[in-house]
Tab-separated table of C-alpha atoms in Angstrom:
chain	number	residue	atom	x	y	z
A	1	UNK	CA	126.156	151.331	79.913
A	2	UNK	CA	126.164	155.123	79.916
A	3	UNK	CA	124.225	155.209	76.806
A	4	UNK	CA	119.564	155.003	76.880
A	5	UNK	CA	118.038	152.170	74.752
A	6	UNK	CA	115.094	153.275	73.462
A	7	UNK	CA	112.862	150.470	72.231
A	8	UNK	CA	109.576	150.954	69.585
A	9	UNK	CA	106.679	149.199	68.374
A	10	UNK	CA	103.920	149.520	66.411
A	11	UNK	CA	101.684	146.403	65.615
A	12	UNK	CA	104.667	144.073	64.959
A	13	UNK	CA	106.712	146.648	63.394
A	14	UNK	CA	109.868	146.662	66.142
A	15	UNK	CA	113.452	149.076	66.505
A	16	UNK	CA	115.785	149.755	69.141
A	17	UNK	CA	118.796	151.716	69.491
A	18	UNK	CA	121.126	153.691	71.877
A	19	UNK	CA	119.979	156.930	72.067
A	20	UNK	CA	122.141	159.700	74.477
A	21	UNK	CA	123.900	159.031	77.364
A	22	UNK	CA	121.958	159.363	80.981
A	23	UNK	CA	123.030	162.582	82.976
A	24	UNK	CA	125.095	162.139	85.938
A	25	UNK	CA	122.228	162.646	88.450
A	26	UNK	CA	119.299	161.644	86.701
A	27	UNK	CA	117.794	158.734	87.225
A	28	UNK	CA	118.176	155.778	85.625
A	29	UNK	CA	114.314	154.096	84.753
A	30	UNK	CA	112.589	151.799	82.605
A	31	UNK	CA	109.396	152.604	81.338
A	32	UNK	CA	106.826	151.438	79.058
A	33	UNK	CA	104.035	152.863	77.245
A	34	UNK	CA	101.202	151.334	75.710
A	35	UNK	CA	98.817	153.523	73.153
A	36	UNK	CA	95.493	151.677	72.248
A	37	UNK	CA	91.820	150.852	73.294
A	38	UNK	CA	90.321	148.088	75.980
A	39	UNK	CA	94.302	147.189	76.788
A	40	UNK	CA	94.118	144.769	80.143
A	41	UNK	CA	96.572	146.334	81.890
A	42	UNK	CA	97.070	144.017	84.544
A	43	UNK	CA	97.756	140.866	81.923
A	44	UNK	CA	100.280	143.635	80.928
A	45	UNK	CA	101.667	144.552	84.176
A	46	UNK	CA	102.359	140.852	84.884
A	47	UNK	CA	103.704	139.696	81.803
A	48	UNK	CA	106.638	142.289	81.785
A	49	UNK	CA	107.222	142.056	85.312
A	50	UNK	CA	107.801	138.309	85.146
A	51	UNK	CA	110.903	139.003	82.714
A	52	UNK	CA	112.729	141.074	85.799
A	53	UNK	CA	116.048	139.740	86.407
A	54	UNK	CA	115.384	138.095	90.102
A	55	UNK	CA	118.458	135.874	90.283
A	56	UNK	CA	122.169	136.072	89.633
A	57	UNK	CA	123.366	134.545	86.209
A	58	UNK	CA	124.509	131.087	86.238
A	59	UNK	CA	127.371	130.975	84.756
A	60	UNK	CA	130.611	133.811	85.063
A	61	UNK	CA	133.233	135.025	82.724
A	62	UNK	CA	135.939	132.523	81.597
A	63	UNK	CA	133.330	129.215	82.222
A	64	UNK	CA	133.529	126.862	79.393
A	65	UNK	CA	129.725	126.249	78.347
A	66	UNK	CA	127.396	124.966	75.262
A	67	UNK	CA	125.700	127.438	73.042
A	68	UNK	CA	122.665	126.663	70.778
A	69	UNK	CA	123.661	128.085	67.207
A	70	UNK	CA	121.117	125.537	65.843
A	71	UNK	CA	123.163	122.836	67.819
A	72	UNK	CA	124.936	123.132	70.552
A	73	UNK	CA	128.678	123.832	70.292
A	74	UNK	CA	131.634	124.570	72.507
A	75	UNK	CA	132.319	128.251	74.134
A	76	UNK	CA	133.639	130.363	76.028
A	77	UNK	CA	131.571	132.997	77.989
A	78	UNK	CA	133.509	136.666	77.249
A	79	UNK	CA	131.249	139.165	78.703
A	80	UNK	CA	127.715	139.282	81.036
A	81	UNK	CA	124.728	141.495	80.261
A	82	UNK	CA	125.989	142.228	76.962
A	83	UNK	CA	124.110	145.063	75.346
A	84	UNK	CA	120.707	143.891	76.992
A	85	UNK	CA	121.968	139.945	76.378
A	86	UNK	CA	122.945	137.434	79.309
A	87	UNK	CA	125.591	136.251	77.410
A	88	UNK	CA	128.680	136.907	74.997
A	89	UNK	CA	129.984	133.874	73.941
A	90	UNK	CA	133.275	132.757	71.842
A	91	UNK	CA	132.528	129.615	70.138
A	92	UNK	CA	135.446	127.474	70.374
A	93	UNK	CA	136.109	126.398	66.425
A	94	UNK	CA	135.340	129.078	64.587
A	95	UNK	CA	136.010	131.964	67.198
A	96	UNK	CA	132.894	133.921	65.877
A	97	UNK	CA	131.376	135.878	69.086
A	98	UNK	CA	127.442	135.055	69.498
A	99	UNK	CA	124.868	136.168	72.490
A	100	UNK	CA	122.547	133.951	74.562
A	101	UNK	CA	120.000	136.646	75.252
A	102	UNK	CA	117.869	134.547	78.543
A	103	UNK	CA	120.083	132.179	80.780
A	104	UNK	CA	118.160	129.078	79.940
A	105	UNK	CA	118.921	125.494	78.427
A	106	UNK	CA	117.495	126.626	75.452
A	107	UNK	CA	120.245	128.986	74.283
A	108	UNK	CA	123.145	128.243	76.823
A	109	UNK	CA	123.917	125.019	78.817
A	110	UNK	CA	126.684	123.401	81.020
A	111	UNK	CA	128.611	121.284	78.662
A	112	UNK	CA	127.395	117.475	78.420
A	113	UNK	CA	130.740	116.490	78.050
A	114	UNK	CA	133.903	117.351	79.410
């Protein structure tokens, strides 16, 4: 995307929207900022750096996969790394578009069944 997400939060008060686009030759970062007193930053440091993306998704556009919309039902994966989600995916009865934000069994499997 051409567009910054910028991302608050105080105590569990959370937003996020797209805010400007990035300039052609600046460069493109994630940061995070923490305000407060005694904050460990190493259990900090650790914690986000264990959600880095360190392996390619598992499944690609067009695969025919289960989503978990409080059971699992037939899709259709349209689109990767959909605004900050793994997965767009096309559920096959009703057509309605849902995300699988983390590639895991939890929200997105191979189909049991053929």
């Amino acid at each position: 995307k051409k567009e910054k997400f910028v991302f608050q939060g105080v105590g569990m008060l959370l937003s996020g929207d797209f805010q400007g686009e990035w300039k052609f030759d600046e460069a493109r970062q994630s940061r995070f900022v923490f305000i407060g007193k005694n904050l460990d930053k190493k259990f900090l440091t650790e914690a986000f750096e264990s959600c880095l993306v360190t392996r390619d998704l598992r499944f690609k556009v067009g695969d025919t996969v289960e989503a978990n919309v409080g059971g699992f039902e037939k899709g259709t994966v349209i689109a990767l790394w959909d605004d900050g989600n793994a997965y767009r995916i096309r559920l096959r009865k009703t057509k309605t578009e849902i995300w699988a934000p983390v590639d895991i069994d939890v929200y997105v499997r191979k189909p049991l069944m053929a």
